[in-house]
């Protein structure tokens, strides 16, 4: 079936659930405002199924209602994985046989961002989702610079470590900080390195559009739920392809 619609109670009934916060105290009028907003968003009919005061003058809502929109699965465009997913043994042996040295990675949260849990999950031994981080792989050399690293410091460390890849995490998206910081980071690396010596630039975070690589000037974007093995496989694939092309 290529055309689909959501379902809540019965197949194809179009029912969805939506949550949001309005800047008003919780009362009957606030619930009326939530229903009106939902109607304007195309939920018809809509019902408030949960409302809770959130501090002074704010209310959190969950609204349940019917949408009449359809999705054609043939028109869905996503960033597909275009590299093979390797096991840890294969990752190590490929680096050893093809690069003939350790693969050097420098990682950081840049700008004012102090959300290190995501980059730590990818880099640190403890990893995430049952997978060990890149530090665990014998053939990776990992330097994790932590939080609030400035772009000049990142460039400097990448140079010192002869980084094959620079891994940057951006979790805070207020005022598009993640986009501004990523563009600034990309511009700095392009200025500091000749094209053939520039490290691979990889960014990640839960709210990136994985299709925006060209727009942001990076080689790869990883989103929500990324695992270390995916990142390791991507790095091995890209760096060995790059070496083969050189
Ligand atoms: C923990 C947390 C904190 C901790 C961070 C501790 C730490 N050392 O990281 C503390 C308490 C310090 C904190 C502070 C703040 N936080 Co906070 N925080 C969170 C929280 C609850 C969880 C984030 C997290 O750890 N997720 C788990 C990790 C594993 O997931 P992840 O980051 O998505 O990473 C995965 C992928 O995205 C990807 N990935 C991520 N980075 C990278 C990088 C690469 C290279 C790759 C390949 C992949 C990759 O792989 C990871 C593993 O799968 C979120 C809310 C939430 N539930 O998400 C808010 C949240 C991120 N915080 C938020 C805010 C606003 C703040 C503050 C501004 C609050 C304040 N007013 O002070 C400050 C900002 C501090 C700062 N200077 O950055 C907002 C951000 C809103 C926005 N749109 O920007 C959120 C969404 C909460 C909210 N709904 O308001 N926070």
Coordinates of C-alpha atoms and ligand atoms in Angstrom, one line a residue:
X1 CA 0.0 0.0 0.0
X2 CA 1.7 3.2 -1.0
X3 CA -0.9 5.8 0.3
X4 CA -1.3 5.7 4.1
X5 CA -3.1 7.6 6.9
X6 CA -2.6 7.3 10.7
X7 CA -4.7 5.2 12.9
X8 CA -5.6 5.4 16.6
X9 CA -8.7 3.3 17.3
X10 CA -9.4 1.5 14.0
X11 CA -7.2 1.1 10.9
X12 CA -7.1 4.2 8.7
X13 CA -9.3 6.4 11.0
X14 CA -6.8 9.2 10.7
X15 CA -6.5 9.7 14.5
X16 CA -3.3 11.4 15.9
X17 CA -2.1 12.6 19.2
X18 CA -0.3 16.0 19.6
X19 CA 1.3 17.7 22.6
X20 CA 2.1 21.4 23.1
X21 CA 2.3 24.1 25.7
X22 CA 0.3 27.4 25.6
X23 CA 1.3 30.5 27.6
X24 CA -1.9 30.7 29.6
X25 CA -3.0 29.4 33.1
X26 CA -5.0 26.2 33.1
X27 CA -8.8 26.8 32.9
X28 CA -11.7 26.1 30.6
X29 CA -10.7 28.9 28.2
X30 CA -7.2 27.5 27.9
X31 CA -8.7 24.1 26.9
X32 CA -10.9 25.9 24.3
X33 CA -7.8 27.6 23.0
X34 CA -6.0 24.3 22.6
X35 CA -9.0 22.8 20.7
X36 CA -9.0 25.9 18.4
X37 CA -5.3 25.6 17.7
X38 CA -5.7 21.9 16.9
X39 CA -8.6 22.7 14.5
X40 CA -6.5 25.3 12.8
X41 CA -3.8 22.6 12.4
X42 CA -6.3 20.3 10.6
X43 CA -7.4 18.1 13.5
X44 CA -11.2 17.8 13.1
X45 CA -12.7 16.8 15.4
X46 CA -10.2 17.3 18.3
X47 CA -10.5 16.6 22.0
X48 CA -8.2 17.6 24.9
X49 CA -7.3 14.3 26.6
X50 CA -4.7 15.8 29.0
X51 CA -4.1 19.3 30.4
X52 CA -1.7 20.2 33.2
X53 CA -0.5 23.5 34.6
X54 CA 3.2 24.0 34.0
X55 CA 4.4 26.7 36.5
X56 CA 2.9 30.1 36.5
X57 CA 0.8 31.0 33.5
X58 CA 1.6 27.9 31.2
X59 CA -0.4 24.8 30.4
X60 CA 0.7 21.6 28.8
X61 CA -1.8 19.8 26.5
X62 CA -2.3 16.5 24.8
X63 CA -4.9 16.6 22.1
X64 CA -6.4 13.7 20.2
X65 CA -8.1 14.2 16.9
X66 CA -8.7 13.2 13.3
X67 CA -6.6 14.4 10.3
X68 CA -7.7 13.9 6.7
X69 CA -4.2 14.1 5.2
X70 CA -2.7 11.2 3.3
X71 CA 1.0 10.3 2.8
X72 CA 2.3 8.7 -0.4
X73 CA 5.1 6.4 0.6
X74 CA 6.5 6.7 -2.9
X75 CA 7.1 10.5 -2.3
X76 CA 9.0 10.1 1.0
X77 CA 12.6 11.2 0.7
X78 CA 15.1 10.4 3.5
X79 CA 18.9 10.1 3.9
X80 CA 19.4 6.3 3.4
X81 CA 22.4 4.6 4.8
X82 CA 24.7 4.3 1.7
X83 CA 27.6 2.4 3.4
X84 CA 27.7 -1.1 4.7
X85 CA 27.2 -1.7 8.5
X86 CA 30.3 -3.5 9.7
X87 CA 31.0 -5.5 12.8
X88 CA 33.8 -4.4 15.2
X89 CA 36.3 -7.0 14.0
X90 CA 35.7 -5.9 10.3
X91 CA 36.1 -2.3 11.3
X92 CA 39.4 -2.9 13.0
X93 CA 40.8 -5.1 10.2
X94 CA 39.7 -2.7 7.5
X95 CA 41.5 0.2 9.2
X96 CA 44.6 -1.8 9.7
X97 CA 44.8 -3.2 6.2
X98 CA 43.6 -0.1 4.2
X99 CA 44.8 2.9 6.2
X100 CA 47.8 1.1 7.8
X101 CA 47.6 3.3 10.9
X102 CA 45.1 4.3 13.6
X103 CA 42.1 6.3 12.5
X104 CA 42.2 9.6 14.4
X105 CA 39.0 11.2 15.6
X106 CA 38.5 14.4 17.5
X107 CA 35.1 15.1 19.0
X108 CA 33.4 18.0 20.8
X109 CA 30.3 20.0 21.6
X110 CA 30.9 23.5 20.1
X111 CA 29.6 26.9 20.9
X112 CA 27.8 27.3 24.2
X113 CA 26.4 23.8 24.0
X114 CA 27.2 21.7 27.1
X115 CA 25.1 18.6 26.2
X116 CA 27.9 16.0 26.1
X117 CA 25.8 12.9 26.6
X118 CA 25.3 12.4 22.8
X119 CA 28.9 12.7 21.8
X120 CA 30.0 10.7 24.8
X121 CA 27.6 7.9 23.7
X122 CA 29.4 7.8 20.4
X123 CA 33.0 8.2 21.6
X124 CA 33.3 6.8 25.1
X125 CA 33.9 3.1 25.8
X126 CA 30.5 2.8 27.6
X127 CA 28.7 3.6 24.3
X128 CA 24.9 3.3 24.0
X129 CA 22.2 0.8 23.1
X130 CA 24.4 -2.2 23.9
X131 CA 27.2 -0.9 21.6
X132 CA 30.6 0.2 22.8
X133 CA 31.8 3.7 21.7
X134 CA 34.7 4.4 19.2
X135 CA 37.3 4.4 22.1
X136 CA 36.7 0.6 22.4
X137 CA 37.9 -0.1 18.8
X138 CA 41.6 -0.9 18.9
X139 CA 42.3 0.9 15.6
X140 CA 40.6 4.2 16.6
X141 CA 42.5 7.0 18.3
X142 CA 39.9 9.1 20.0
X143 CA 40.2 12.6 21.6
X144 CA 37.0 13.8 23.2
X145 CA 37.3 17.6 23.9
X146 CA 34.0 17.7 25.8
X147 CA 31.7 20.7 26.1
X148 CA 31.7 24.4 24.9
X149 CA 34.8 24.0 22.7
X150 CA 35.5 27.1 20.5
X151 CA 35.9 26.6 16.8
X152 CA 39.6 27.8 16.8
X153 CA 40.4 25.3 19.5
X154 CA 38.7 22.5 17.6
X155 CA 40.7 23.4 14.4
X156 CA 43.9 23.5 16.4
X157 CA 43.3 20.1 18.1
X158 CA 42.3 18.6 14.8
X159 CA 45.6 19.7 13.4
X160 CA 47.6 18.5 16.4
X161 CA 46.0 15.1 16.3
X162 CA 46.2 14.8 12.5
X163 CA 42.5 14.1 12.7
X164 CA 40.9 12.0 9.9
X165 CA 37.5 13.0 11.1
X166 CA 36.1 15.7 13.4
X167 CA 32.9 14.8 15.2
X168 CA 30.7 17.7 16.5
X169 CA 27.6 17.5 18.6
X170 CA 24.9 20.2 18.7
X171 CA 21.9 19.6 20.8
X172 CA 20.7 23.1 21.6
X173 CA 18.7 24.4 18.6
X174 CA 17.4 27.7 20.1
X175 CA 17.6 30.5 17.5
X176 CA 19.1 27.9 15.1
X177 CA 22.4 27.9 17.1
X178 CA 23.2 24.4 15.8
X179 CA 22.9 25.5 12.2
X180 CA 25.0 28.7 12.7
X181 CA 27.7 26.9 14.6
X182 CA 27.9 24.1 12.1
X183 CA 28.3 26.5 9.2
X184 CA 30.9 28.5 11.1
X185 CA 32.8 25.2 11.9
X186 CA 32.7 24.1 8.3
X187 CA 34.0 27.5 7.0
X188 CA 36.8 27.5 9.6
X189 CA 38.0 24.0 8.5
X190 CA 37.8 24.9 4.8
X191 CA 39.9 27.9 5.5
X192 CA 42.5 26.1 7.7
X193 CA 43.0 23.0 5.5
X194 CA 43.6 22.4 1.8
X195 CA 40.6 20.4 0.4
X196 CA 42.6 17.1 0.1
X197 CA 43.9 17.4 3.7
X198 CA 40.7 18.5 5.4
X199 CA 39.3 16.0 8.0
X200 CA 35.9 14.6 7.4
X201 CA 33.3 16.8 9.1
X202 CA 30.5 15.0 10.8
X203 CA 27.8 16.6 13.0
X204 CA 25.1 15.0 15.0
X205 CA 22.2 15.8 17.3
X206 CA 18.6 15.0 17.7
X207 CA 17.1 17.9 15.7
X208 CA 19.3 18.0 12.6
X209 CA 17.9 17.3 9.1
X210 CA 20.1 14.5 7.8
X211 CA 19.6 15.7 4.3
X212 CA 21.2 19.1 4.9
X213 CA 24.8 18.2 4.4
X214 CA 25.5 20.5 1.4
X215 CA 23.6 23.4 3.0
X216 CA 25.7 23.1 6.2
X217 CA 29.0 22.3 4.5
X218 CA 29.6 18.9 6.2
X219 CA 30.2 15.4 5.0
X220 CA 27.6 13.6 7.1
X221 CA 24.8 14.4 9.6
X222 CA 23.7 11.8 12.1
X223 CA 20.4 12.2 14.0
X224 CA 18.4 10.8 16.9
X225 CA 19.2 7.2 17.9
X226 CA 22.6 7.0 16.2
X227 CA 24.8 4.2 17.4
X228 CA 28.6 4.1 17.5
X229 CA 28.8 1.2 15.1
X230 CA 27.0 3.2 12.4
X231 CA 29.5 6.1 12.9
X232 CA 32.5 3.7 12.8
X233 CA 31.2 2.0 9.7
X234 CA 30.6 5.4 8.0
X235 CA 34.1 6.6 8.8
X236 CA 35.8 3.5 7.6
X237 CA 33.8 3.5 4.4
X238 CA 34.4 7.2 3.6
X239 CA 38.1 7.3 4.6
X240 CA 39.0 4.1 2.7
X241 CA 37.0 5.3 -0.4
X242 CA 38.8 8.7 -0.2
X243 CA 42.2 6.9 0.1
X244 CA 41.4 4.7 -2.9
X245 CA 40.4 7.8 -5.0
X246 CA 43.6 9.7 -4.1
Ligands
LIG1 C1 20.6 16.0 30.0 C2 20.1 17.3 29.5 C3 20.8 18.4 30.0 C4 22.0 18.3 30.9 C5 23.2 18.0 30.0 C6 24.3 17.2 30.7 C7 25.3 16.7 29.8 N1 26.5 16.6 30.3 O1 25.1 16.5 28.6 C8 22.1 19.8 31.6 C9 21.3 19.7 32.9 C10 23.5 20.3 31.8 C11 21.3 20.6 30.5 C12 21.4 21.9 30.4 C13 20.6 22.7 29.6 N2 19.6 22.3 28.7 CO1 19.3 20.4 28.4 N3 18.6 18.7 28.2 C14 19.0 17.5 28.6 C15 18.0 16.4 28.2 C16 17.1 16.1 29.3 C17 18.6 15.1 27.6 C18 19.7 15.2 26.5 C19 20.4 13.9 26.4 O2 21.3 13.6 27.2 N4 19.9 13.0 25.5 C20 20.5 11.6 25.4 C21 21.5 11.6 24.2 C22 22.1 10.2 24.2 O3 20.8 11.8 23.1 P1 21.3 12.9 21.9 O4 22.0 14.0 22.5 O5 20.2 13.1 21.0 O6 22.5 12.0 21.2 C23 22.2 11.0 20.2 C24 22.0 11.5 18.8 O7 21.4 12.7 18.7 C25 23.3 11.4 18.2 N5 24.3 12.4 18.4 C26 24.3 13.5 19.2 N6 25.5 14.2 19.0 C27 26.2 13.6 18.1 C28 27.4 13.9 17.5 C29 27.9 13.1 16.5 C30 29.2 13.4 15.8 C31 27.2 11.9 16.1 C32 27.7 11.1 15.0 C33 25.9 11.6 16.6 C34 25.5 12.5 17.6 O8 23.9 10.2 18.8 C35 23.5 10.2 20.2 C36 23.3 8.7 20.6 O9 22.2 8.2 19.9 C37 17.2 17.1 27.0 C38 15.8 16.8 26.8 C39 15.6 15.4 26.1 N7 14.8 14.6 26.7 O10 16.3 15.2 25.1 C40 17.4 18.6 27.4 C41 17.4 19.7 26.3 C42 18.4 19.3 25.2 N8 18.0 20.8 27.1 C43 17.5 21.9 26.8 C44 17.9 23.2 27.3 C45 17.1 24.4 26.9 C46 18.9 23.3 28.2 C47 19.4 24.6 28.9 C48 19.5 25.8 28.0 C49 18.5 24.8 30.1 C50 18.7 26.2 30.8 N9 17.9 27.1 30.6 O11 19.7 26.3 31.5 C51 20.8 24.2 29.4 C52 21.9 24.5 28.4 C53 23.2 24.2 28.9 C54 24.2 24.4 27.8 N10 25.1 25.4 28.0 O12 24.2 23.7 26.8 C55 16.5 21.8 25.7 C56 17.0 22.2 24.3 C57 15.9 23.0 23.6 C58 16.4 23.4 22.2 N11 15.5 23.3 21.2 O13 17.4 23.9 22.0 C59 16.1 20.3 25.8 C60 15.6 19.7 24.5 C61 15.0 20.2 26.9 C62 13.7 21.0 26.5 N12 12.7 20.3 25.9 O14 13.6 22.1 26.7 N13 20.5 19.8 29.8

